[in-house]
Each structure stands twice: as structure tokens, then as C-alpha cells.
Tab-separated table of C-alpha atoms and ligand atoms in Angstrom:
chain	number	residue	atom	x	y	z
A	1	MET	CA	-10.377	23.889	5.997
A	2	ASN	CA	-11.513	23.523	2.434
A	3	ILE	CA	-14.899	21.944	1.651
A	4	GLN	CA	-16.144	20.786	-1.758
A	5	THR	CA	-19.522	19.220	-2.507
A	6	ASN	CA	-20.683	16.498	-4.870
A	7	ILE	CA	-17.243	15.298	-5.925
A	8	ALA	CA	-16.689	12.265	-8.190
A	9	LEU	CA	-14.596	9.798	-6.180
A	10	SER	CA	-13.373	8.331	-9.469
A	11	THR	CA	-11.296	11.513	-9.753
A	12	LEU	CA	-9.717	10.985	-6.315
A	13	THR	CA	-8.784	7.307	-6.689
A	14	THR	CA	-6.248	5.694	-9.023
A	15	MET	CA	-8.623	2.908	-10.167
A	16	LYS	CA	-10.950	5.646	-11.408
A	17	ILE	CA	-14.283	4.021	-10.727
A	18	GLY	CA	-17.018	4.840	-8.234
A	19	GLY	CA	-19.731	7.416	-7.615
A	20	ASN	CA	-19.812	10.815	-5.936
A	21	ALA	CA	-19.186	11.920	-2.359
A	22	ASP	CA	-21.568	14.436	-0.795
A	23	ARG	CA	-18.681	16.394	0.731
A	24	VAL	CA	-14.896	16.334	0.536
A	25	VAL	CA	-13.172	18.170	3.380
A	26	ASN	CA	-9.440	18.884	3.178
A	27	VAL	CA	-7.834	19.413	6.599
A	28	THR	CA	-4.337	20.817	7.133
A	29	SER	CA	-4.005	20.561	10.939
A	30	GLU	CA	-5.039	18.313	13.806
A	31	GLU	CA	-7.358	21.028	15.073
A	32	GLU	CA	-9.132	21.221	11.676
A	33	LEU	CA	-9.372	17.444	11.570
A	34	GLN	CA	-11.040	17.268	14.988
A	35	ARG	CA	-13.435	20.065	14.043
A	36	ALA	CA	-14.292	18.513	10.661
A	37	TYR	CA	-14.880	15.127	12.266
A	38	ASN	CA	-17.134	16.481	15.016
A	39	ASN	CA	-19.068	18.737	12.583
A	40	SER	CA	-19.885	15.786	10.357
A	41	LYS	CA	-20.756	13.643	13.368
A	42	GLU	CA	-23.170	16.298	14.660
A	43	LEU	CA	-24.803	16.432	11.210
A	44	GLY	CA	-25.174	12.640	11.391
A	45	GLN	CA	-23.022	12.231	8.262
A	46	PRO	CA	-20.912	9.109	7.780
A	47	ILE	CA	-17.180	9.899	7.581
A	48	TYR	CA	-14.396	8.271	5.569
A	49	ILE	CA	-10.687	9.111	5.477
A	50	LEU	CA	-8.925	9.374	2.137
A	51	GLY	CA	-5.246	9.791	1.291
A	52	GLY	CA	-4.069	9.504	-2.308
A	53	GLY	CA	-6.778	6.983	-3.222
A	54	SER	CA	-4.222	4.482	-4.543
A	55	ASN	CA	-5.425	1.566	-2.451
A	56	LEU	CA	-9.155	2.077	-2.558
A	57	ILE	CA	-11.977	0.813	-4.758
A	58	VAL	CA	-15.140	2.898	-4.617
A	59	HIS	CA	-18.612	1.497	-5.314
A	60	ASP	CA	-20.930	3.088	-7.875
A	61	GLU	CA	-23.218	4.490	-5.155
A	62	GLY	CA	-20.382	6.740	-3.999
A	63	PHE	CA	-20.472	8.004	-0.447
A	64	ALA	CA	-23.410	9.806	1.176
A	65	GLY	CA	-21.260	11.549	3.756
A	66	ALA	CA	-18.012	13.424	4.329
A	67	ILE	CA	-14.704	12.307	2.918
A	68	ILE	CA	-11.926	13.803	5.029
A	69	ARG	CA	-8.602	14.175	3.235
A	70	ILE	CA	-5.598	14.583	5.484
A	71	LYS	CA	-3.263	17.317	4.238
A	72	ILE	CA	-1.163	17.644	7.413
A	73	MET	CA	2.372	18.346	6.206
A	74	GLY	CA	5.862	18.664	7.674
A	75	ILE	CA	8.953	16.522	8.170
A	76	ASP	CA	10.818	16.931	11.482
A	77	ILE	CA	13.964	15.343	12.849
A	78	LEU	CA	13.373	14.244	16.449
A	79	ASP	CA	16.735	12.645	17.116
A	80	ASP	CA	19.952	12.520	15.139
A	81	ASN	CA	22.901	10.523	16.458
A	82	GLN	CA	25.903	8.757	14.929
A	83	GLU	CA	23.978	5.634	13.977
A	84	THR	CA	20.354	6.593	13.426
A	85	ALA	CA	17.931	9.451	12.851
A	86	THR	CA	14.366	9.484	14.105
A	87	ILE	CA	12.005	11.403	11.844
A	88	THR	CA	8.341	12.384	12.079
A	89	ALA	CA	6.331	13.102	8.930
A	90	GLY	CA	2.861	14.595	8.584
A	91	ALA	CA	0.215	12.174	7.278
A	92	GLY	CA	-0.447	14.368	4.236
A	93	GLU	CA	3.107	14.170	2.928
A	94	THR	CA	3.466	12.179	-0.281
A	95	TRP	CA	5.163	8.921	0.672
A	96	ASP	CA	7.661	8.975	-2.194
A	97	VAL	CA	8.637	12.596	-1.577
A	98	PHE	CA	9.376	11.585	2.011
A	99	VAL	CA	11.474	8.614	0.833
A	100	GLN	CA	13.349	10.854	-1.595
A	101	GLN	CA	14.195	13.290	1.208
A	102	MET	CA	15.388	10.507	3.519
A	103	VAL	CA	17.525	8.982	0.765
A	104	GLY	CA	18.909	12.482	0.127
A	105	ARG	CA	20.098	12.446	3.751
A	106	ASN	CA	21.706	9.036	3.161
A	107	LEU	CA	19.324	7.386	5.606
A	108	SER	CA	18.483	3.768	5.000
A	109	GLY	CA	15.456	1.629	5.851
A	110	ILE	CA	12.772	2.748	3.394
A	111	GLU	CA	14.717	3.133	0.115
A	112	THR	CA	13.346	-0.054	-1.479
A	113	MET	CA	9.843	1.363	-0.891
A	114	SER	CA	10.630	4.144	-3.383
A	115	GLY	CA	7.902	4.858	-5.881
A	116	ILE	CA	4.961	3.547	-3.850
A	117	PRO	CA	2.078	5.952	-4.509
A	118	GLY	CA	0.018	7.517	-1.721
A	119	THR	CA	0.489	9.365	1.518
A	120	VAL	CA	2.598	8.871	4.637
A	121	GLY	CA	-0.611	8.596	6.713
A	122	ALA	CA	-1.870	5.597	4.745
A	123	ALA	CA	1.467	3.747	4.889
A	124	PRO	CA	0.789	2.074	8.271
A	125	VAL	CA	-2.745	1.055	7.230
A	126	GLN	CA	-1.544	-1.812	5.073
A	127	ASN	CA	2.044	-1.828	6.374
A	128	ILE	CA	3.304	-0.984	2.891
A	129	GLY	CA	6.234	-2.929	1.583
A	130	ALA	CA	8.302	-3.623	-1.508
A	131	TYR	CA	11.574	-5.284	-2.518
A	132	GLY	CA	12.418	-6.620	0.919
A	133	GLN	CA	11.449	-3.738	3.204
A	134	GLU	CA	8.163	-2.983	4.912
A	135	LEU	CA	7.072	-0.028	6.987
A	136	ALA	CA	7.049	-2.020	10.243
A	137	ASP	CA	10.854	-2.536	9.972
A	138	THR	CA	11.612	1.109	10.794
A	139	PHE	CA	8.334	2.172	12.387
A	140	VAL	CA	8.492	3.643	15.904
A	141	SER	CA	5.058	5.163	16.554
A	142	LEU	CA	2.261	7.215	15.100
A	143	ARG	CA	0.011	9.961	16.302
A	144	ALA	CA	-3.672	9.657	15.567
A	145	TYR	CA	-7.044	11.164	16.332
A	146	ASP	CA	-8.961	8.566	18.297
A	147	THR	CA	-12.558	8.940	17.153
A	148	GLN	CA	-13.794	6.986	20.206
A	149	SER	CA	-12.220	9.226	22.848
A	150	ASP	CA	-12.230	12.445	20.751
A	151	ASP	CA	-8.563	12.875	21.634
A	152	PHE	CA	-5.120	12.484	20.100
A	153	VAL	CA	-3.124	9.378	21.015
A	154	ILE	CA	0.302	7.882	20.352
A	155	LEU	CA	0.351	4.272	19.166
A	156	LYS	CA	3.629	2.363	19.357
A	157	LYS	CA	4.677	-0.373	16.964
A	158	GLU	CA	3.365	-3.132	19.230
A	159	ASP	CA	-0.076	-1.443	19.310
A	160	CYS	CA	-0.466	-1.470	15.529
A	161	GLY	CA	-0.692	-5.231	14.879
A	162	PHE	CA	1.494	-5.074	11.780
A	163	ALA	CA	1.588	-8.158	9.563
A	164	TYR	CA	1.968	-8.739	5.810
A	165	ARG	CA	-0.056	-5.897	4.201
A	166	HIS	CA	-2.075	-5.643	7.387
A	167	SER	CA	-2.514	-3.675	10.613
A	168	ILE	CA	-5.258	-2.923	13.137
A	169	PHE	CA	-6.192	0.087	10.964
A	170	ARG	CA	-7.624	-2.190	8.273
A	171	GLY	CA	-8.450	-4.951	10.760
A	172	GLU	CA	-10.039	-4.926	14.188
A	173	GLN	CA	-9.833	-1.114	14.685
A	174	VAL	CA	-10.878	-0.084	11.181
A	175	GLY	CA	-12.299	3.460	11.192
A	176	ARG	CA	-11.291	4.237	14.780
A	177	TYR	CA	-7.974	6.067	14.320
A	178	ILE	CA	-7.157	8.887	11.916
A	179	ILE	CA	-3.396	9.004	11.522
A	180	THR	CA	-1.853	12.495	11.633
A	181	HIS	CA	1.888	11.785	11.989
A	182	VAL	CA	4.204	8.805	11.523
A	183	THR	CA	7.600	8.395	13.220
A	184	LEU	CA	10.370	6.152	11.874
A	185	THR	CA	13.945	5.472	12.931
A	186	LEU	CA	16.254	5.219	9.938
A	187	ASN	CA	19.800	3.947	9.784
A	188	LYS	CA	22.993	5.754	8.855
A	189	LYS	CA	24.837	2.540	7.985
A	190	PRO	CA	24.917	1.733	4.265
A	191	PRO	CA	22.439	-0.884	3.048
A	192	VAL	CA	23.622	-4.439	3.678
A	193	PRO	CA	23.323	-7.153	0.991
A	194	PRO	CA	21.914	-9.631	0.104
A	195	PHE	CA	19.016	-7.705	-1.371
A	196	TYR	CA	15.670	-8.900	-2.654
A	197	ASP	CA	16.211	-11.169	-5.707
A	198	ALA	CA	14.894	-8.812	-8.406
A	199	LEU	CA	16.854	-5.898	-6.953
A	200	GLN	CA	20.074	-7.861	-6.571
A	201	GLN	CA	19.786	-9.090	-10.181
A	202	HIS	CA	19.114	-5.573	-11.458
A	203	LEU	CA	22.165	-4.186	-9.636
A	204	SER	CA	24.392	-7.066	-10.803
A	205	GLN	CA	23.311	-6.637	-14.430
A	206	ARG	CA	24.405	-3.003	-14.222
A	207	GLN	CA	27.665	-4.020	-12.569
A	208	VAL	CA	26.960	-1.972	-9.463
A	209	ASN	CA	29.366	-2.814	-6.629
A	210	ILE	CA	26.791	-4.486	-4.375
A	211	ALA	CA	28.972	-4.431	-1.257
A	212	GLY	CA	29.297	-0.655	-1.358
A	213	VAL	CA	25.938	0.263	-2.852
A	214	THR	CA	24.401	3.556	-1.674
A	215	VAL	CA	20.777	4.181	-0.708
A	216	GLN	CA	20.476	6.465	-3.710
A	217	LYS	CA	21.606	3.673	-6.085
A	218	ILE	CA	19.020	1.371	-4.537
A	219	ARG	CA	16.299	3.977	-4.891
A	220	ASP	CA	17.243	4.549	-8.550
A	221	ALA	CA	17.238	0.798	-9.217
A	222	VAL	CA	13.840	0.281	-7.569
A	223	ILE	CA	12.313	3.167	-9.518
A	224	GLU	CA	13.647	1.704	-12.767
A	225	ILE	CA	12.384	-1.802	-11.959
A	226	ARG	CA	8.970	-0.443	-10.972
A	227	SER	CA	8.635	1.696	-14.091
A	228	ASN	CA	9.090	-1.440	-16.211
A	229	LYS	CA	6.681	-3.558	-14.180
A	230	LEU	CA	3.944	-1.263	-12.876
A	231	PRO	CA	1.662	0.835	-15.034
A	232	ASP	CA	1.517	4.530	-14.167
A	233	PRO	CA	-2.006	5.120	-12.775
A	234	SER	CA	-2.188	8.518	-14.490
A	235	GLN	CA	-1.935	6.717	-17.869
A	236	LEU	CA	-3.541	3.340	-17.046
A	237	PRO	CA	-5.888	3.464	-14.030
A	238	ASN	CA	-4.985	0.760	-11.497
A	239	ALA	CA	-4.596	0.179	-7.775
A	240	GLY	CA	-1.187	-1.518	-7.804
A	241	SER	CA	-1.210	-5.172	-6.761
A	242	PHE	CA	-4.854	-6.106	-6.894
A	243	PHE	CA	-4.304	-9.349	-4.954
A	244	LYS	CA	-2.194	-10.167	-1.929
A	245	ASN	CA	0.433	-12.862	-2.363
A	246	PRO	CA	-1.287	-15.851	-0.776
A	247	ILE	CA	0.305	-17.399	2.302
A	248	VAL	CA	-0.469	-21.119	2.299
A	249	PRO	CA	0.479	-24.148	4.436
A	250	LEU	CA	3.947	-25.516	3.646
A	251	GLN	CA	2.387	-28.848	2.684
A	252	LEU	CA	0.256	-27.246	-0.052
A	253	GLY	CA	3.371	-25.405	-1.248
A	254	GLU	CA	5.269	-28.693	-1.498
A	255	THR	CA	2.407	-30.416	-3.327
A	256	LEU	CA	2.252	-27.559	-5.842
A	257	LYS	CA	6.040	-27.631	-6.275
A	258	ALA	CA	5.850	-31.329	-7.176
A	259	THR	CA	3.299	-30.577	-9.914
A	260	TYR	CA	4.735	-27.203	-11.030
A	261	PRO	CA	8.521	-27.323	-10.382
A	262	GLU	CA	8.917	-23.727	-11.615
A	263	ILE	CA	6.511	-22.260	-9.003
A	264	PRO	CA	8.256	-19.576	-6.906
A	265	ILE	CA	7.783	-20.299	-3.199
A	266	TYR	CA	9.110	-18.154	-0.362
A	267	PRO	CA	9.308	-19.412	3.230
A	268	VAL	CA	7.285	-17.434	5.784
A	269	ASP	CA	7.734	-19.115	9.150
A	270	GLY	CA	8.574	-22.805	8.837
A	271	ILE	CA	4.963	-23.942	8.487
A	272	ARG	CA	3.736	-21.520	5.824
A	273	VAL	CA	4.995	-20.305	2.444
A	274	LYS	CA	4.177	-17.295	0.267
A	275	ILE	CA	3.413	-17.660	-3.447
A	276	PRO	CA	3.321	-14.647	-5.800
A	277	ALA	CA	-0.288	-13.988	-6.847
A	278	GLY	CA	0.992	-12.715	-10.197
A	279	TRP	CA	2.610	-16.079	-10.954
A	280	LEU	CA	-0.630	-17.930	-10.204
A	281	ILE	CA	-2.651	-15.610	-12.472
A	282	GLN	CA	-0.069	-15.737	-15.249
A	283	SER	CA	-0.009	-19.541	-15.045
A	284	CYS	CA	-3.733	-19.541	-15.795
A	285	ASP	CA	-2.867	-17.787	-19.102
A	286	LEU	CA	-4.667	-14.648	-18.037
A	287	LYS	CA	-1.888	-12.109	-18.662
A	288	GLY	CA	-3.126	-9.516	-21.141
A	289	ARG	CA	-6.716	-10.847	-21.050
A	290	VAL	CA	-9.543	-8.324	-20.697
A	291	PHE	CA	-12.629	-9.130	-18.626
A	292	HIS	CA	-15.514	-6.645	-18.536
A	293	GLY	CA	-13.207	-3.737	-19.468
A	294	VAL	CA	-10.595	-4.748	-16.873
A	295	LYS	CA	-7.241	-5.932	-18.193
A	296	VAL	CA	-4.789	-8.263	-16.492
A	297	HIS	CA	-1.681	-6.136	-17.031
A	298	ASP	CA	0.703	-7.482	-19.700
A	299	GLY	CA	3.804	-6.719	-17.647
A	300	ASN	CA	2.586	-7.815	-14.230
A	301	ALA	CA	-0.399	-10.127	-13.872
A	302	VAL	CA	-1.152	-9.096	-10.280
A	303	VAL	CA	-2.146	-5.625	-11.515
A	304	LEU	CA	-5.628	-5.049	-12.942
A	305	VAL	CA	-5.979	-2.059	-15.243
A	306	ASN	CA	-9.304	-0.302	-15.658
A	307	GLU	CA	-9.435	0.050	-19.446
A	308	SER	CA	-13.142	0.626	-19.927
A	309	ALA	CA	-15.035	-0.787	-16.923
A	310	GLN	CA	-18.464	0.801	-16.684
A	311	GLY	CA	-18.413	0.661	-12.898
A	312	TYR	CA	-17.841	-1.450	-9.811
A	313	ALA	CA	-19.945	-4.352	-11.113
A	314	ASP	CA	-17.562	-4.811	-14.057
A	315	LEU	CA	-14.562	-4.857	-11.754
A	316	ALA	CA	-16.265	-7.350	-9.432
A	317	ALA	CA	-17.129	-9.603	-12.389
A	318	ALA	CA	-13.543	-9.478	-13.665
A	319	ARG	CA	-12.230	-10.238	-10.178
A	320	LYS	CA	-14.523	-13.260	-9.952
A	321	GLU	CA	-13.382	-14.680	-13.289
A	322	ILE	CA	-9.726	-14.323	-12.289
A	323	THR	CA	-10.065	-15.701	-8.748
A	324	ASP	CA	-12.220	-18.599	-10.006
A	325	CYS	CA	-9.580	-19.539	-12.610
A	326	VAL	CA	-6.823	-19.502	-9.991
A	327	TYR	CA	-8.927	-21.516	-7.555
A	328	ARG	CA	-9.817	-24.124	-10.176
A	329	LYS	CA	-6.168	-24.671	-11.060
A	330	PHE	CA	-4.374	-24.285	-7.708
A	331	LYS	CA	-7.095	-24.555	-4.999
A	332	ILE	CA	-5.919	-21.187	-3.679
A	333	THR	CA	-8.350	-18.344	-3.000
A	334	LEU	CA	-6.826	-14.988	-3.892
A	335	GLU	CA	-7.563	-12.146	-1.496
A	336	GLN	CA	-8.000	-8.581	-2.731
A	337	GLU	CA	-5.398	-6.077	-1.522
A	338	PRO	CA	-7.136	-2.678	-2.027
A	339	LEU	CA	-9.819	-1.697	0.455
A	340	GLU	CA	-13.362	-0.835	-0.613
A	341	LEU	CA	-15.701	2.030	0.088
B	401	FAD	C1	0.812	1.703	-9.189
B	401	FAD	C2	0.703	1.324	-7.729
B	401	FAD	C3	1.746	0.659	-7.112
B	401	FAD	C4	1.655	0.293	-5.763
B	401	FAD	N1	2.711	-0.355	-5.183
B	401	FAD	C5	2.638	-0.729	-3.895
B	401	FAD	C6	3.730	-1.427	-3.283
B	401	FAD	O1	4.754	-1.677	-3.896
B	401	FAD	N2	3.607	-1.786	-1.978
B	401	FAD	C7	2.494	-1.495	-1.260
B	401	FAD	O2	2.454	-1.847	-0.063
B	401	FAD	N3	1.447	-0.829	-1.813
B	401	FAD	C8	1.491	-0.448	-3.096
B	401	FAD	N4	0.436	0.200	-3.676
B	401	FAD	C9	-0.772	0.485	-2.878
B	401	FAD	C10	-0.818	1.908	-2.273
B	401	FAD	O3	0.073	2.757	-2.923
B	401	FAD	C11	-0.488	1.903	-0.776
B	401	FAD	O4	-1.381	1.070	-0.083
B	401	FAD	C12	-0.565	3.325	-0.169
B	401	FAD	O5	-0.119	3.289	1.173
B	401	FAD	C13	-1.967	3.915	-0.205
B	401	FAD	O6	-1.859	5.262	0.130
B	401	FAD	P1	-3.028	6.300	-0.181
B	401	FAD	O7	-2.679	7.577	0.495
B	401	FAD	O8	-3.294	6.359	-1.618
B	401	FAD	O9	-4.230	5.594	0.609
B	401	FAD	P2	-5.787	5.568	0.209
B	401	FAD	O10	-5.972	4.675	-0.951
B	401	FAD	O11	-6.304	6.938	0.105
B	401	FAD	O12	-6.379	4.875	1.504
B	401	FAD	C14	-6.118	3.519	1.778
B	401	FAD	C15	-6.763	3.190	3.136
B	401	FAD	O13	-6.067	3.879	4.164
B	401	FAD	C16	-6.985	4.683	4.919
B	401	FAD	N5	-6.266	5.909	5.257
B	401	FAD	C17	-5.669	6.766	4.398
B	401	FAD	N6	-5.074	7.764	5.084
B	401	FAD	C18	-5.334	7.534	6.395
B	401	FAD	C19	-5.011	8.230	7.602
B	401	FAD	N7	-4.314	9.363	7.595
B	401	FAD	N8	-5.466	7.705	8.778
B	401	FAD	C20	-6.182	6.552	8.800
B	401	FAD	N9	-6.513	5.865	7.697
B	401	FAD	C21	-6.099	6.353	6.504
B	401	FAD	C22	-8.162	4.938	4.003
B	401	FAD	O14	-9.349	5.166	4.758
B	401	FAD	C23	-8.227	3.631	3.223
B	401	FAD	O15	-8.938	2.683	3.975
B	401	FAD	C24	0.489	0.597	-5.016
B	401	FAD	C25	-0.567	1.286	-5.646
B	401	FAD	C26	-0.462	1.648	-6.989
B	401	FAD	C27	-1.597	2.381	-7.635
């Protein structure tokens, strides 16, 4: 177990704002995690779990307690048959390294989620997704430390309450479970078209034979698309999509379509539709605009880049200006995707 004191959380998060944490404890095993958790509890210190910090906004006050960073590693094959392979990965593994390894084995199911920053352990928290796949599609179960019972538990897919960028871990059970391992079942069959629009277009433009496309080709395509659309947080601090794509009643979608025929609308379930948040922001002419040191990214309006924000208050003020503009024009309230500490 490695313990550091008085650490700037801006250095551990990709948005690069926020104050200091009293203690940062890196744990490499379940036993260390349980010990670190109980030590901090006995000291009466608040506890927060941190992965790669790519989906977290930290307030200027920082955190007067212990940040526990999960560094539990390892990738194990539990079952390998003709059609599928079931794999368990430690929560501390880097998500994209895991994807790369699975693609290297020609396993399909997570290849369009290539390039998503962060750890395997955080992936279930917001049910990560991109280009037509989400974690829940291949998810089997996870192992977690249950802070209520002081024991380790297995949660199956149906226990996790997965929805669009949501799960019990950021909803009704927030703070209760600390994920140590995630198990997925991946497919040995080649990926089946049709693919997500942007991906399909990208492959067609490069004259890739879509019917016989490999997982590796899809991974390469996704990485290329992402590198053109998403700023690298090490160069331009950001937290990826800053807003969720709003899901609105079908009727509102139809009304908006009548006024703005070019609005992209994706069906959700027959009574609701999803509208890209980036399109709404861009349609308010906010692309490239800077508010309080926070820039609406030129390439992708759903991403906010911290150019020179002095702290959380600047980010909050920028967020308000953007969400107010969108509400005034479309009567839609944008919801923030990254969590806050
Ligand atoms: C440039 C960029 C692009 C992105 N693209 C996408 C995308 O395409 N799709 C997408 O879904 N997301 C995307 N994201 C968001 C982010 O990468 C994901 O949400 C990722 O899963 C966060 O992982 P992390 O380890 O950084 O989590 P952190 O930011 O460290 O933590 C996020 C939350 O999960 C909790 N948590 C972390 N680890 C654990 C654990 N082991 N047990 C319990 N709780 C835990 C934390 O307490 C926190 O509440 C992007 C972010 C960036 C910066």
C-alpha cells in the first residue's frame, strides 16, 4: 500500500481543476483495499474512490479525507469455447489496454469502445459506451468490496441497473461498492454490420470490405475517428463529453424536427428519442466560444476544454451559460455527464 499526503487532485483528473486531498492511498489487492478502507473509517476520514480521473470534476476545496486509488491488476480467461471467451480484468487495468488485448485475441464486443480513457473498474459506473457498443452488452458480473457489509460480493448484470451512461454505482448505491474485478463475455464471431453511422461511413470512405471487417480494423477506425474529434486530455484538459445526450419525449423530438429539419434524432424506445448534446450546443453558435476560461471544443461541441479556468466556479459559470443558451433555444435541459467531488 502506498500513501501520499496533500496531493493536488488537479494532477489526478483530466479536467485539471480542484483542490488537494489530505491522503491518496494506492491499493494493489483486495486485502489492501479492505485494510485501507477500514483504517480511514476508524480515523473518521471520508473516503472517495478514484480511477483515472477522466470522468470527475473536483471542487476547489479538494477533499479532506482519503482518496483510494484502485491498482488491482490482472487479466484472466475464465472460459474459452468455440463461440465465446469469458474474461475477468482487475479494476486497476487501463480500459484501453484491456480492449487492445481483447482485440489482439480477435474477440469482439468492446472494440468500438477503443480509446476511452480510464480504468476497467470505473467502466461499469457510467456503463461506458461509444460507437454503438456499451459495457452492459457484454457484461457478466463484477466483484466488489461492499462497504456496508465489510465483505466482497459478486454483482450480476441484473443487479447493476445499467442504463444509458448510468448504473446503481452512480445512482441509488453511490459510494457503497468498490469494484475490484469486472467479468465480460466476448464473442469469437466477426463483427456484424451495420455499424454505427460515423463508423460505417469511415470504413466505407476507406473502402474497407464491411462484410468481412475484423475487430482490429474497427478498433483502428474508432481510434482514428476519436483522434480527430476528441482532444487529448494531456494536451487540452477535458473530461470527454461534458453533457449527456438528452433523451426527450418523442413528441418534443417531432416538434423540434418540424422547426429544425436537420436535427439528428435517434429512437430510444418508441416513446422517447435521443438528441446529440453536441448538435444542440453547436446550433446555439457556441462552438469555439470561451466562457470563463472554458472553451467549447472546436471539433466537438459536447466537449469543454479547460483553457485557463481559475477553478470550479469558472467551470460552473461556463456550464450555466451553455445550458441556459440550449434551454432558451430548445427547451431542453442538458445534464452533466462527469461526476463531481
Ligand atoms: C477524452 C475523453 C473521452 C471520453 N470518451 C468517453 C466515451 O466515449 N464513452 C464514455 O462512456 N466515456 C468517455 N469518457 C469518460 C471516461 O473516460 C469514462 O467515464 C471512464 O470510465 C472513467 O474512468 P476513470 O477510471 O477515469 O474514472 P474516474 O473519473 O476516476 O471515476 C469516475 C467515477 O467512478 C468511480 N469509480 C472509479 N473507479 C471505481 C471503482 N473501482 N469502484 C467503484 N467506483 C469507482 C469514481 O468514484 C467516480 O465516481 C471520456 C473521457 C475523456 C477525458
